[in-house]
Tab-separated table of C-alpha atoms in Angstrom:
chain	number	residue	atom	x	y	z
A	93	MET	CA	-15.568	39.685	-31.794
A	94	VAL	CA	-12.898	37.915	-33.886
A	95	PHE	CA	-12.342	38.751	-37.483
A	96	GLY	CA	-10.598	36.207	-39.726
A	97	GLY	CA	-8.072	37.279	-42.342
A	98	LYS	CA	-8.715	37.012	-46.081
A	99	SER	CA	-7.909	33.636	-47.596
A	100	PHE	CA	-5.359	33.307	-50.403
A	101	THR	CA	-8.104	32.166	-52.803
A	102	ARG	CA	-10.206	35.299	-52.146
A	103	VAL	CA	-7.203	37.588	-52.682
A	104	VAL	CA	-6.383	35.934	-56.030
A	105	LEU	CA	-10.026	36.137	-57.146
A	106	ALA	CA	-10.287	39.829	-56.239
A	107	THR	CA	-7.031	40.579	-58.073
A	108	THR	CA	-8.261	38.717	-61.162
A	109	LEU	CA	-11.570	40.605	-61.242
A	110	LEU	CA	-9.893	43.975	-60.838
A	111	GLY	CA	-7.373	43.097	-63.540
A	112	ALA	CA	-10.258	42.308	-65.874
A	113	GLY	CA	-11.830	45.691	-65.163
A	114	MET	CA	-14.572	44.302	-62.913
A	115	ALA	CA	-15.209	45.940	-59.559
A	116	THR	CA	-15.879	43.619	-56.635
A	117	PRO	CA	-19.284	44.140	-55.006
A	118	ARG	CA	-19.284	46.198	-51.833
A	119	VAL	CA	-19.837	44.030	-48.781
A	120	GLN	CA	-22.843	45.164	-46.750
A	121	ALA	CA	-22.558	45.247	-42.974
A	122	GLN	CA	-24.564	42.559	-41.225
A	123	GLU	CA	-27.845	43.876	-39.870
A	124	VAL	CA	-28.706	43.594	-36.193
A	125	ALA	CA	-32.146	44.078	-34.655
A	126	ILE	CA	-31.894	46.335	-31.587
A	127	THR	CA	-34.514	46.968	-28.916
A	128	CYS	CA	-33.962	49.823	-26.478
A	129	LEU	CA	-34.909	50.792	-22.925
A	130	SER	CA	-33.674	53.730	-20.858
A	131	PHE	CA	-33.342	54.511	-17.156
A	132	PRO	CA	-34.291	56.378	-14.995
A	133	LYS	CA	-37.994	56.867	-15.635
A	134	ARG	CA	-38.583	60.063	-17.600
A	135	THR	CA	-40.226	61.589	-20.658
A	136	PRO	CA	-39.167	59.875	-23.921
A	137	ALA	CA	-36.331	61.569	-25.779
A	138	SER	CA	-34.984	61.256	-29.313
A	139	ILE	CA	-31.327	60.595	-30.131
A	140	GLU	CA	-29.529	59.202	-33.187
A	141	LEU	CA	-27.265	56.294	-34.040
A	142	LEU	CA	-24.370	57.104	-36.376
A	143	VAL	CA	-24.402	54.409	-39.087
A	144	GLY	CA	-22.077	55.920	-41.709
A	145	PRO	CA	-20.441	59.112	-42.930
A	146	GLY	CA	-23.100	61.798	-42.574
A	147	LYS	CA	-25.798	59.187	-41.973
A	148	THR	CA	-27.846	58.496	-38.831
A	149	VAL	CA	-31.019	56.679	-37.805
A	150	PRO	CA	-33.370	57.984	-35.080
A	151	ILE	CA	-33.541	56.160	-31.748
A	152	ASN	CA	-36.320	56.745	-29.220
A	153	LEU	CA	-35.252	56.589	-25.570
A	154	GLN	CA	-38.141	55.511	-23.356
A	155	SER	CA	-38.292	54.041	-19.866
A	156	HIS	CA	-41.869	52.744	-19.596
A	157	THR	CA	-41.620	49.999	-22.218
A	158	LEU	CA	-39.165	48.540	-24.707
A	159	THR	CA	-39.037	50.009	-28.205
A	160	ASP	CA	-39.997	48.028	-31.291
A	161	PRO	CA	-37.036	46.213	-32.898
A	162	LEU	CA	-35.020	48.361	-35.300
A	163	LYS	CA	-32.596	46.901	-37.840
A	164	VAL	CA	-29.239	48.677	-37.969
A	165	PRO	CA	-25.839	47.754	-39.426
A	166	ARG	CA	-23.348	45.994	-37.188
A	167	LEU	CA	-20.368	48.305	-36.669
A	168	ALA	CA	-17.196	48.010	-34.593
A	169	VAL	CA	-18.715	50.580	-32.228
A	170	TRP	CA	-22.211	52.025	-32.069
A	171	LYS	CA	-22.137	55.758	-31.314
A	172	PHE	CA	-25.299	57.462	-30.074
A	173	GLY	CA	-25.864	61.208	-29.952
A	174	LYS	CA	-27.127	64.075	-32.116
A	175	SER	CA	-26.198	65.259	-35.586
A	176	GLY	CA	-25.983	68.796	-36.894
A	177	THR	CA	-23.926	71.070	-39.109
A	178	ASN	CA	-21.204	73.606	-38.421
A	179	ALA	CA	-21.030	77.183	-39.734
A	180	ALA	CA	-19.715	75.893	-43.063
A	181	GLY	CA	-22.658	73.519	-43.436
A	182	GLU	CA	-20.545	70.421	-42.795
A	183	PHE	CA	-21.972	67.406	-41.011
A	184	ARG	CA	-21.093	67.085	-37.340
A	185	PHE	CA	-22.038	64.440	-34.786
A	186	LYS	CA	-21.892	64.884	-31.008
A	187	SER	CA	-21.597	61.548	-29.238
A	188	TYR	CA	-23.459	61.044	-25.947
A	189	GLY	CA	-22.281	57.463	-25.462
A	190	GLN	CA	-21.065	54.396	-27.299
A	191	VAL	CA	-21.016	50.610	-26.971
A	192	ARG	CA	-19.443	47.671	-28.755
A	193	PRO	CA	-22.144	45.409	-30.215
A	194	GLY	CA	-22.365	41.837	-29.036
A	195	THR	CA	-22.321	38.895	-31.415
A	196	ALA	CA	-26.067	38.173	-31.358
A	197	ARG	CA	-28.331	39.082	-34.285
A	198	LYS	CA	-30.862	40.498	-31.779
A	199	GLN	CA	-29.636	42.826	-29.053
A	200	LEU	CA	-31.214	44.639	-26.126
A	201	LEU	CA	-29.634	48.027	-25.401
A	202	LEU	CA	-30.052	49.534	-21.936
A	203	PHE	CA	-29.336	53.274	-21.766
A	204	VAL	CA	-28.568	54.777	-18.353
A	205	HIS	CA	-28.703	58.565	-18.210
A	206	LYS	CA	-25.783	60.276	-16.466
A	207	GLY	CA	-27.752	63.501	-16.005
A	208	ALA	CA	-31.050	65.213	-16.696
A	209	SER	CA	-30.636	65.061	-20.478
A	210	PRO	CA	-29.142	62.529	-22.919
A	211	SER	CA	-26.576	65.202	-23.823
A	212	ASP	CA	-25.182	64.847	-20.282
A	213	GLY	CA	-23.958	61.401	-21.271
A	214	LEU	CA	-25.200	57.835	-21.548
A	215	ASN	CA	-23.866	54.558	-20.217
A	216	ILE	CA	-24.985	51.746	-22.518
A	217	LEU	CA	-25.201	48.009	-21.910
A	218	ALA	CA	-25.657	45.608	-24.858
A	219	LEU	CA	-27.279	42.228	-24.103
A	220	ASN	CA	-28.234	39.208	-26.173
A	221	ASP	CA	-31.945	39.687	-26.941
A	222	ASP	CA	-32.530	36.241	-28.378
A	223	LYS	CA	-35.443	34.724	-26.471
A	224	THR	CA	-33.317	31.650	-25.711
A	225	ALA	CA	-30.896	33.920	-23.818
A	226	PHE	CA	-33.476	36.175	-22.147
A	227	GLY	CA	-36.997	34.953	-22.594
A	228	ALA	CA	-40.266	34.063	-20.929
A	229	SER	CA	-40.277	33.558	-17.141
A	230	GLN	CA	-36.854	35.177	-16.805
A	231	MET	CA	-35.828	38.332	-14.953
A	232	LEU	CA	-32.928	40.703	-15.532
A	233	PHE	CA	-31.539	42.545	-12.507
A	234	VAL	CA	-29.208	45.521	-13.032
A	235	ASN	CA	-27.511	47.023	-9.967
A	236	LEU	CA	-27.014	50.755	-10.518
A	237	ALA	CA	-26.708	51.468	-6.782
A	238	ARG	CA	-23.393	52.198	-5.107
A	239	GLU	CA	-23.838	49.323	-2.668
A	240	PRO	CA	-23.726	45.551	-3.307
A	241	VAL	CA	-27.192	43.997	-3.585
A	242	ALA	CA	-28.230	40.407	-2.848
A	243	GLY	CA	-31.467	38.699	-3.766
A	244	LEU	CA	-33.520	35.569	-3.242
A	245	VAL	CA	-36.185	35.382	-5.959
A	246	GLY	CA	-38.133	32.229	-6.698
A	247	GLY	CA	-35.489	30.068	-5.036
A	248	LYS	CA	-32.647	31.706	-6.993
A	249	GLN	CA	-29.952	33.442	-4.934
A	250	PHE	CA	-27.634	36.078	-6.376
A	251	ARG	CA	-25.307	38.887	-5.376
A	252	LEU	CA	-24.509	41.892	-7.547
A	253	ASN	CA	-21.785	44.437	-7.031
A	254	SER	CA	-22.374	47.960	-8.318
A	255	GLY	CA	-22.650	48.077	-12.106
A	256	LYS	CA	-23.254	44.337	-12.523
A	257	HIS	CA	-26.273	42.460	-13.881
A	258	ILE	CA	-27.706	38.956	-13.902
A	259	ILE	CA	-30.534	37.019	-15.592
A	260	ILE	CA	-32.366	34.431	-13.491
A	261	THR	CA	-35.321	32.085	-13.960
A	262	PRO	CA	-37.450	32.179	-10.784
A	263	LYS	CA	-39.601	29.212	-9.806
A	264	ALA	CA	-43.142	29.467	-8.434
A	265	ASP	CA	-42.563	28.644	-4.740
A	266	ARG	CA	-45.515	30.509	-3.196
A	267	GLY	CA	-48.391	28.824	-4.983
A	268	LYS	CA	-49.496	28.954	-8.586
A	269	ASN	CA	-47.706	31.682	-10.591
A	270	LEU	CA	-46.211	33.298	-7.454
A	271	CYS	CA	-42.685	33.374	-6.081
A	272	PHE	CA	-41.109	34.844	-2.966
A	273	ALA	CA	-38.781	37.788	-3.615
A	274	SER	CA	-36.418	39.389	-1.109
A	275	LEU	CA	-33.745	41.995	-1.856
A	276	LYS	CA	-31.017	43.324	0.461
A	277	TYR	CA	-28.199	45.828	0.221
A	278	MET	CA	-24.970	46.085	2.200
A	279	ARG	CA	-24.133	49.267	4.073
A	280	ASP	CA	-21.681	49.666	6.958
A	281	ASN	CA	-20.882	45.946	6.646
A	282	LYS	CA	-24.493	44.990	7.375
A	283	TRP	CA	-27.101	43.495	5.071
A	284	ARG	CA	-30.396	45.420	5.176
A	285	THR	CA	-33.626	44.170	3.592
A	286	PHE	CA	-35.331	46.838	1.475
A	287	PHE	CA	-37.805	44.741	-0.484
A	288	SER	CA	-39.794	41.627	0.397
A	289	THR	CA	-42.989	40.397	-1.264
A	290	ASN	CA	-44.574	37.732	-3.464
A	291	TRP	CA	-43.981	38.341	-7.148
A	292	PRO	CA	-45.901	36.823	-10.071
A	293	THR	CA	-43.928	34.486	-12.281
A	294	LEU	CA	-44.084	35.612	-15.902
A	295	SER	CA	-44.998	32.673	-18.123
A	296	LYS	CA	-45.521	34.838	-21.214
A	297	ALA	CA	-43.319	37.802	-20.354
A	298	ARG	CA	-39.934	38.751	-18.962
A	299	GLY	CA	-39.017	41.255	-16.278
A	300	LEU	CA	-36.346	43.958	-16.138
A	301	VAL	CA	-35.462	45.356	-12.706
A	302	PHE	CA	-33.195	48.358	-12.100
A	303	LEU	CA	-31.826	48.818	-8.562
A	304	TYR	CA	-30.668	52.344	-7.748
A	305	ASN	CA	-29.997	54.945	-5.050
A	306	ASP	CA	-32.897	57.336	-4.532
A	307	PRO	CA	-31.319	60.820	-5.009
A	308	ARG	CA	-33.398	62.280	-2.174
A	309	SER	CA	-33.452	59.613	0.536
A	310	LYS	CA	-30.251	57.768	-0.533
A	311	SER	CA	-32.108	54.514	0.091
A	312	ILE	CA	-32.194	51.691	-2.460
A	313	LYS	CA	-35.204	51.630	-4.755
A	314	LEU	CA	-36.218	49.540	-7.737
A	315	HIS	CA	-37.784	50.308	-11.092
A	316	SER	CA	-39.310	47.389	-12.966
A	317	VAL	CA	-40.567	46.908	-16.517
A	318	VAL	CA	-42.558	43.902	-17.726
A	319	ASP	CA	-42.007	43.022	-21.371
A	320	SER	CA	-44.825	40.898	-22.790
A	321	LEU	CA	-43.722	38.284	-25.319
A	322	VAL	CA	-47.236	37.778	-26.673
A	323	ARG	CA	-47.251	39.038	-30.254
A	324	VAL	CA	-50.143	41.362	-31.045
A	325	PRO	CA	-50.825	41.309	-34.802
A	326	PRO	CA	-51.087	44.731	-36.446
A	327	PRO	CA	-54.529	45.953	-37.528
A	328	GLY	CA	-55.725	44.280	-40.690
A	329	GLU	CA	-53.419	41.268	-40.442
């Protein structure tokens, strides 16, 4: 993000107002709508976003579906964690993870737990959540496995090293609303297929796919979430 310096005209105007005994209005931080999703799959947990001195807003971490959009101020860095007070009653904030916001007015935040609890640490990825950047019929793949992963989904080929992600737009190549999907990982210099099937194409939804190492078998598994883009009006509307 690039910040421009103050122009000479603005400096003169501010000086004139202050000299006349008029305080300049406080500039409000631009608001950003954030939607959140966490991984791996587990019971929802509550954390907080630090938005100012002694001020936080609650954030719900859930892995089964995306949260409703929440408007928060754009800051240089978003810090997530838990607030409390010390023995003297002073505000304290313990950070579990932080991320620099992107430039978009709508952002999708993906929280990856480092341990059993959010307090064990969070890796956070901020993505453009504008529907023109990640919208209907598209799929997001995030490789959280140690090994490189390659895919062929709806005619789209990709390769992801560990920690990387990609958004693709699959085409229906197996009949109406179906596409062929095959995923492989590399181990011992050999590509091994671990997933192969026909997937539905999502004309009114988008898909999020997390690829990861199963802690018990060490094999590669996937966790997927379908986010419907069909707006359901609230009761009474």
